[in-house]
XYZ file of C-alpha atoms in Angstrom:
487
model
C -12.738 -16.543 -28.079
C -11.679 -16.366 -24.427
C -9.157 -13.807 -23.296
C -5.888 -15.122 -21.808
C -6.960 -14.643 -18.185
C -10.173 -16.627 -18.730
C -8.049 -19.402 -20.158
C -5.836 -19.421 -17.060
C -8.738 -19.244 -14.571
C -8.784 -22.462 -12.513
C -5.777 -23.822 -14.440
C -4.041 -25.989 -11.796
C -0.532 -24.792 -12.655
C -1.535 -21.115 -12.639
C -3.194 -21.701 -9.256
C -0.022 -23.388 -7.975
C 2.153 -20.438 -9.031
C -0.181 -18.038 -7.221
C -0.253 -20.126 -4.049
C 3.520 -20.534 -4.137
C 4.061 -16.767 -4.238
C 2.090 -16.253 -1.036
C 3.523 -19.329 0.676
C 7.092 -18.313 -0.212
C 6.721 -14.919 1.470
C 5.452 -16.331 4.751
C 8.161 -18.960 5.163
C 10.893 -16.601 3.968
C 9.977 -14.249 6.809
C 10.655 -16.982 9.364
C 14.393 -17.010 8.569
C 15.223 -13.815 6.668
C 15.082 -11.670 9.825
C 17.704 -13.630 11.783
C 20.612 -12.386 9.728
C 19.570 -8.717 10.142
C 19.509 -8.733 13.968
C 22.739 -6.712 14.438
C 21.589 -4.049 11.948
C 18.121 -3.788 13.547
C 19.660 -3.349 16.994
C 21.795 -0.492 15.685
C 19.124 1.097 13.468
C 16.355 1.124 16.095
C 18.464 1.505 19.204
C 16.820 -1.696 20.404
C 17.949 -4.252 22.978
C 18.774 -7.818 21.955
C 15.634 -9.061 23.739
C 13.436 -6.659 21.770
C 15.040 -7.682 18.494
C 14.593 -11.367 19.255
C 10.865 -10.660 19.739
C 10.831 -9.355 16.160
C 11.711 -12.934 15.194
C 9.677 -14.847 17.766
C 6.537 -12.659 17.716
C 5.874 -13.599 14.096
C 6.502 -17.305 14.683
C 4.338 -17.276 17.822
C 1.229 -15.832 16.152
C 1.691 -18.081 13.116
C 1.971 -21.186 15.289
C -1.025 -20.285 17.471
C -3.553 -19.391 14.766
C -2.818 -21.806 11.901
C -5.207 -24.593 12.973
C -8.039 -22.090 13.395
C -7.355 -20.487 10.025
C -7.292 -23.874 8.317
C -10.771 -24.642 9.602
C -11.990 -21.148 8.659
C -10.926 -21.963 5.104
C -13.208 -25.011 5.170
C -16.074 -22.831 6.391
C -15.733 -19.659 4.311
C -13.721 -20.776 1.301
C -9.980 -21.316 1.008
C -9.606 -18.632 -1.678
C -11.237 -15.993 0.519
C -8.961 -16.761 3.467
C -5.906 -16.877 1.207
C -6.750 -13.440 -0.226
C -7.445 -11.999 3.246
C -4.113 -13.344 4.444
C -2.297 -11.725 1.518
C -3.873 -8.335 2.273
C -3.019 -8.493 5.983
C 0.516 -9.794 5.373
C 1.338 -7.205 2.705
C 0.037 -4.239 4.724
C 1.889 -5.509 7.797
C 5.080 -5.790 5.714
C 4.774 -2.086 4.869
C 4.313 -1.307 8.567
C 7.391 -3.404 9.436
C 9.519 -1.660 6.829
C 8.515 1.797 8.075
C 8.452 1.083 11.835
C 10.303 3.843 13.750
C 10.664 1.912 17.021
C 11.266 -1.649 18.137
C 7.844 -1.808 19.838
C 5.977 -0.880 16.662
C 8.085 -3.330 14.660
C 7.210 -6.157 17.059
C 3.497 -5.262 16.805
C 3.646 -5.165 12.990
C 5.411 -8.530 12.966
C 2.602 -10.011 15.059
C 0.074 -8.759 12.476
C 2.287 -10.242 9.773
C 2.021 -13.554 11.611
C -1.784 -13.245 11.525
C -1.691 -12.748 7.753
C 0.604 -15.724 7.326
C -1.641 -17.907 9.514
C -4.671 -17.004 7.382
C -3.059 -17.933 4.074
C -0.614 -20.791 4.771
C -3.098 -23.642 5.441
C -5.166 -22.666 2.404
C -2.286 -23.478 0.050
C -2.367 -27.227 0.654
C -6.175 -27.257 0.696
C -6.373 -25.526 -2.706
C -3.749 -27.829 -4.222
C -5.910 -30.794 -3.221
C -8.948 -29.036 -4.680
C -7.516 -28.324 -8.138
C -5.131 -31.252 -8.771
C -6.294 -34.836 -9.349
C -4.733 -37.420 -7.026
C -2.454 -38.833 -9.731
C -0.751 -35.437 -10.220
C -0.654 -34.177 -6.670
C 2.839 -35.522 -6.054
C 4.293 -33.295 -8.754
C 2.305 -30.307 -7.478
C 3.320 -30.983 -3.886
C 6.885 -31.394 -5.116
C 6.871 -27.832 -6.391
C 5.035 -26.604 -3.275
C 7.518 -28.425 -1.059
C 10.434 -27.024 -3.035
C 9.081 -23.540 -2.398
C 8.921 -24.362 1.341
C 12.491 -25.627 1.458
C 13.782 -22.839 -0.758
C 12.124 -20.138 1.347
C 13.469 -21.575 4.609
C 17.021 -22.047 3.370
C 17.283 -18.963 1.164
C 16.157 -16.565 3.912
C 19.708 -16.006 5.210
C 21.078 -15.641 1.658
C 18.473 -13.133 0.453
C 18.491 -11.365 3.821
C 22.251 -11.011 3.705
C 22.148 -9.509 0.222
C 19.397 -7.022 1.116
C 20.969 -5.988 4.415
C 24.378 -5.458 2.786
C 23.043 -3.483 -0.191
C 19.832 -1.542 0.545
C 19.403 -1.922 4.305
C 17.512 -4.110 6.776
C 14.091 -2.483 6.184
C 13.975 -4.052 2.723
C 13.766 -7.546 4.167
C 10.141 -6.542 4.848
C 9.428 -4.155 1.969
C 10.490 -6.774 -0.592
C 7.228 -8.587 0.274
C 5.051 -5.742 -1.018
C 5.322 -6.271 -4.813
C 5.126 -10.039 -4.323
C 2.014 -9.706 -2.178
C 0.273 -7.366 -4.627
C 1.053 -9.660 -7.576
C -0.202 -12.715 -5.654
C -3.419 -10.915 -4.656
C -4.216 -9.899 -8.249
C -3.542 -13.440 -9.468
C -5.701 -14.889 -6.693
C -8.867 -13.297 -8.077
C -7.875 -13.914 -11.696
C -6.909 -17.592 -11.590
C -7.862 -19.217 -8.259
C -11.401 -20.676 -8.225
C -13.635 -20.257 -5.202
C -14.404 -23.876 -4.365
C -16.794 -24.863 -1.567
C -18.147 -28.181 -0.384
C -21.705 -26.880 -0.642
C -22.356 -27.809 2.968
C -23.213 -25.418 5.791
C -20.822 -25.760 8.722
C -20.753 -24.571 12.294
C -17.685 -22.943 13.802
C -16.227 -24.440 16.992
C -15.617 -21.246 19.023
C -14.857 -23.095 22.255
C -12.365 -25.329 20.452
C -10.676 -22.260 18.967
C -10.423 -20.615 22.393
C -8.936 -23.690 24.079
C -6.530 -24.496 21.217
C -5.357 -20.897 20.869
C -4.688 -20.567 24.595
C -2.903 -23.932 24.757
C -0.709 -23.180 21.757
C 0.114 -19.715 23.110
C 1.174 -21.139 26.488
C 3.308 -23.788 24.791
C 4.929 -21.535 22.181
C 5.541 -18.609 24.564
C 6.888 -20.900 27.281
C 9.338 -22.572 24.921
C 10.449 -19.354 23.235
C 10.955 -17.377 26.447
C 12.003 -20.210 28.759
C 15.711 -19.466 28.454
C 15.187 -15.743 29.039
C 13.387 -16.434 32.316
C 15.777 -19.272 33.279
C 12.923 -21.805 33.081
C 11.556 -20.419 36.338
C 8.180 -21.061 38.022
C 6.272 -18.783 35.611
C 7.495 -20.677 32.543
C 6.881 -24.020 34.243
C 3.325 -22.928 35.033
C 2.747 -21.911 31.402
C 3.980 -25.276 30.111
C 1.876 -27.133 32.685
C -1.149 -25.074 31.636
C -0.432 -25.973 28.001
C -0.490 -29.685 28.841
C -3.747 -29.338 30.805
C -5.373 -27.258 28.058
C -4.359 -29.739 25.364
C -5.948 -32.520 27.411
C -9.102 -30.416 27.710
C -9.011 -29.697 23.990
C -8.850 -33.414 23.138
C -11.821 -34.098 25.449
C -13.797 -31.213 23.905
C -13.014 -32.349 20.355
C -14.005 -35.903 21.167
C -17.483 -34.670 22.114
C -17.793 -32.649 18.886
C -16.745 -35.251 16.340
C -20.283 -35.409 14.934
C -20.722 -31.626 14.743
C -17.891 -29.949 12.793
C -14.943 -30.215 15.178
C -11.933 -27.956 14.844
C -9.712 -31.043 14.464
C -11.555 -34.055 13.001
C -10.138 -37.230 14.544
C -10.821 -38.980 11.229
C -7.602 -37.381 9.980
C -5.543 -39.507 12.336
C -7.077 -42.757 11.143
C -4.828 -42.235 8.139
C -1.526 -43.653 9.324
C 0.504 -41.715 6.769
C -1.052 -38.394 7.781
C -0.239 -39.100 11.425
C 3.377 -40.094 10.710
C 3.921 -37.152 8.363
C 2.465 -34.733 10.922
C 5.076 -35.899 13.426
C 7.771 -35.879 10.740
C 7.076 -32.292 9.657
C 7.702 -31.155 13.252
C 10.943 -33.151 13.437
C 12.215 -31.774 10.121
C 11.396 -28.206 11.182
C 13.327 -28.742 14.405
C 16.300 -30.046 12.455
C 16.313 -27.195 9.929
C 16.310 -24.563 12.684
C 18.952 -26.663 14.449
C 21.207 -26.151 11.417
C 20.425 -22.604 10.305
C 20.535 -20.868 13.707
C 23.935 -22.013 15.092
C 25.615 -22.234 11.679
C 24.733 -18.628 10.839
C 26.107 -17.486 14.183
C 29.280 -19.484 13.574
C 29.822 -17.974 10.108
C 29.421 -14.410 11.362
C 30.887 -14.525 14.873
C 33.710 -17.043 14.371
C 34.665 -16.730 10.688
C 33.689 -13.011 10.661
C 31.834 -13.233 7.349
C 29.524 -10.400 6.359
C 25.763 -10.996 6.425
C 25.771 -11.401 2.639
C 28.678 -13.864 2.560
C 27.210 -15.879 5.422
C 23.936 -16.138 3.523
C 25.696 -17.186 0.338
C 27.422 -20.080 2.086
C 23.985 -21.734 2.392
C 23.040 -20.905 -1.206
C 24.172 -24.286 -2.661
C 21.748 -26.056 -0.329
C 18.854 -23.898 -1.550
C 19.738 -24.289 -5.227
C 20.102 -28.063 -5.031
C 16.866 -28.397 -3.038
C 15.014 -26.245 -5.576
C 16.294 -28.424 -8.435
C 15.634 -31.801 -6.836
C 12.223 -31.077 -5.243
C 9.953 -31.240 -8.331
C 11.599 -34.483 -9.487
C 11.167 -35.985 -6.022
C 7.483 -35.016 -6.089
C 6.975 -36.653 -9.488
C 8.845 -39.756 -8.359
C 6.701 -40.021 -5.233
C 3.631 -40.275 -7.504
C 5.199 -43.269 -9.234
C 6.912 -45.237 -6.464
C 5.512 -43.679 -3.286
C 7.323 -41.444 -0.837
C 8.504 -43.870 1.843
C 11.963 -44.662 0.511
C 12.506 -41.183 -0.891
C 11.894 -39.812 2.590
C 14.272 -42.271 4.226
C 16.951 -41.447 1.652
C 16.457 -37.708 2.045
C 16.537 -37.808 5.841
C 19.722 -39.906 5.805
C 21.380 -37.493 3.364
C 20.351 -34.509 5.475
C 21.801 -36.096 8.621
C 25.029 -36.865 6.726
C 25.233 -33.261 5.488
C 24.714 -31.916 9.005
C 27.432 -34.196 10.370
C 29.816 -33.126 7.579
C 29.226 -29.420 8.287
C 30.021 -29.921 11.967
C 33.149 -31.983 11.288
C 34.451 -29.403 8.782
C 33.764 -26.408 11.042
C 36.823 -25.050 12.808
C 38.086 -21.699 14.117
C 39.690 -20.824 10.760
C 37.828 -22.970 8.191
C 37.517 -21.445 4.710
C 33.928 -20.810 3.624
C 34.260 -22.846 0.414
C 35.105 -25.978 2.410
C 31.398 -26.212 3.306
C 30.148 -26.444 -0.298
C 30.127 -30.287 -0.558
C 28.310 -30.595 2.781
C 25.693 -27.955 1.913
C 25.095 -29.686 -1.422
C 24.375 -32.911 0.485
C 21.928 -31.133 2.814
C 20.231 -29.649 -0.264
C 19.840 -33.112 -1.784
C 18.333 -34.296 1.477
C 15.851 -31.422 1.766
C 14.880 -31.843 -1.894
C 14.022 -35.494 -1.252
C 12.156 -34.764 2.000
C 9.796 -31.817 1.601
C 7.793 -32.884 -1.450
C 7.149 -36.545 -0.496
C 6.408 -35.479 3.085
C 3.639 -33.139 1.940
C 2.358 -35.581 -0.683
C 2.084 -38.552 1.659
C 0.436 -36.426 4.363
C -2.372 -35.258 2.068
C -2.584 -38.046 -0.523
C -5.763 -39.719 0.724
C -7.283 -36.914 2.802
C -10.961 -36.205 2.072
C -11.019 -32.796 0.307
C -13.762 -31.700 2.724
C -11.203 -32.003 5.527
C -8.308 -30.500 3.559
C -8.316 -27.195 5.446
C -8.276 -28.893 8.831
C -5.558 -31.303 7.703
C -3.434 -28.489 6.336
C -3.953 -26.476 9.514
C -2.783 -29.347 11.718
C 0.185 -30.089 9.446
C 1.356 -26.486 9.253
C 0.820 -25.913 12.977
C 3.116 -28.838 13.696
C 5.657 -27.302 11.311
C 5.640 -24.075 13.339
C 5.648 -25.836 16.715
C 8.646 -27.857 15.537
C 10.451 -24.640 14.613
C 9.647 -23.122 18.020
C 10.831 -26.224 19.896
C 13.978 -26.396 17.741
C 14.834 -22.732 18.265
C 14.193 -22.893 22.023
C 16.180 -26.099 22.507
C 19.117 -25.136 20.312
C 19.164 -21.633 21.809
C 19.313 -23.048 25.336
C 22.047 -25.521 24.352
C 24.052 -22.776 22.647
C 23.938 -20.418 25.605
C 24.592 -23.032 28.263
C 27.357 -24.880 26.482
C 29.092 -21.719 25.215
C 29.209 -20.305 28.750
C 30.687 -23.577 30.032
C 33.342 -23.679 27.276
C 34.333 -20.052 27.884
C 34.588 -20.748 31.628
C 37.218 -23.362 30.812
C 39.455 -20.585 29.450
C 39.010 -21.271 25.739
C 39.030 -18.511 23.151
C 35.616 -17.504 21.802
C 36.285 -19.214 18.449
C 37.370 -22.490 20.027
C 34.508 -22.365 22.533
C 31.892 -21.778 19.816
C 33.226 -24.609 17.626
C 33.061 -26.987 20.597
C 29.532 -25.745 21.308
C 28.537 -26.302 17.668
C 29.665 -29.931 17.932
C 27.373 -30.461 20.926
C 24.315 -28.635 19.574
C 24.506 -30.563 16.289
C 23.676 -33.766 18.146
C 20.053 -32.614 18.491
C 19.189 -32.030 14.790
C 21.112 -35.117 13.676
C 19.328 -37.319 16.234
C 15.949 -35.796 15.318
C 16.477 -36.448 11.599
C 17.525 -40.062 12.198
C 14.455 -40.535 14.422
C 12.359 -39.243 11.515
C 13.983 -41.777 9.189
C 13.026 -44.569 11.575
C 9.459 -43.223 11.811
C 9.178 -43.579 8.023
C 9.272 -47.350 8.469
C 5.632 -46.965 9.586
C 4.599 -45.303 6.316
C 2.344 -47.264 3.969
C 3.988 -46.827 0.597
C 1.530 -45.772 -2.125
C 2.258 -46.220 -5.795
C 0.532 -44.659 -8.779
C -1.495 -47.814 -9.246
C -2.779 -47.909 -5.684
C -3.563 -44.224 -5.236
C -5.394 -43.492 -8.457
C -8.722 -45.055 -7.426
C -8.665 -43.554 -3.929
C -9.385 -39.911 -4.614
C -9.936 -38.245 -7.886
C -10.185 -34.513 -8.321
C -12.642 -32.572 -6.259
C -15.542 -31.747 -8.542
C -17.490 -34.471 -6.744
C -16.980 -32.783 -3.364
C -16.440 -29.111 -4.141
C -18.304 -26.701 -6.321
C -17.142 -23.365 -7.719
C -18.760 -20.251 -6.266
C -18.640 -17.378 -8.734
C -15.395 -15.986 -9.979
């Protein structure tokens, strides 16, 4: 008779729970820090610029290294990279929580970003490996719900922790989660390999890493340096390096490229890769200015400001698994269009309701609508991106998809940040009070995320809608392409 852990080994749902724990931590840390900025400035005696690097340093490393880590998972096993990422992320979380200076905190956050980059792309690859095609929508629904919940609940959980036990616990809270996920990884997650020896594209990694660094750093720091010649040179270098990367990858398509072009022959993968960047831009476009509005205009505490967004997280968490299951049956195209339209409507409602003295509870209906939208977006978006991807390319596909998610967040933060600063200064110069000036600024900055979401809805017209009947024969589970390696 097998013991309970043997029974759960390689069980798809046990694997999904384990992957979700690690994935949740990494995405939570993208947004949970924002709400603690004032407390970190005071606690560390840091400047605002230093504290902003605590936020952007993590996102920068995550964005730069995700494609490389996805391909490493294909080469050395997704489980191994996932476990390595958990170890690095958890140890870095301890270092963040204990950091005595802003410089050490920034360094620890960069290491945290490395850990996140190692583990994030492996989650989608392992889901493809353990779930048959007919059930991937439900699994991706749960995975997508975790993504949306982590992104939206960051301010809520961060506010509670900052207001009760202090800002350091926004990092230390990761430690028990990381340890639990690491133990479960070796107990339930199978080590699946394709059984094929691969070569690693070092030159591709070097070019891609440099290009992504130039792009992400240029966008994140452009406003700080007033978009001067140095930033312009970095962005120009990024464009040139990306062109060189495409040329290099074209020559390596027959010898284990970092980014297989075969991925982009799948129209749905291509559309969803663009869409994931647009959605990330829109989510940052909501969370960043709205949090500032709640705290600086309505003078809510960090905890209360976080709780205002809680209905969106709760609704998204409830709707996501059902949306994933429904996408298996009817395809994701119309679910995505519905979700994107609802999200745009929720954003517009939040902006129209916002005023210098608006009561916090007035936002509940609008945040519920945004939650419905996110719940209908995340799961089908992930499902349609990966539905027909060859499992042998799952790591590369996941790396590309998650890199675009991070690049979208970076572009969204940089653009919204620049709009906020520029427009707020102009409104204040007109003699308005701070509250009136910020509300007017919020109305302008909201145009970007709303336009981006509506553009995403139009892009979904290009999606080939897959139903249960049409997808079942395409790809079964992976035993034909992946073999377990030990325990």
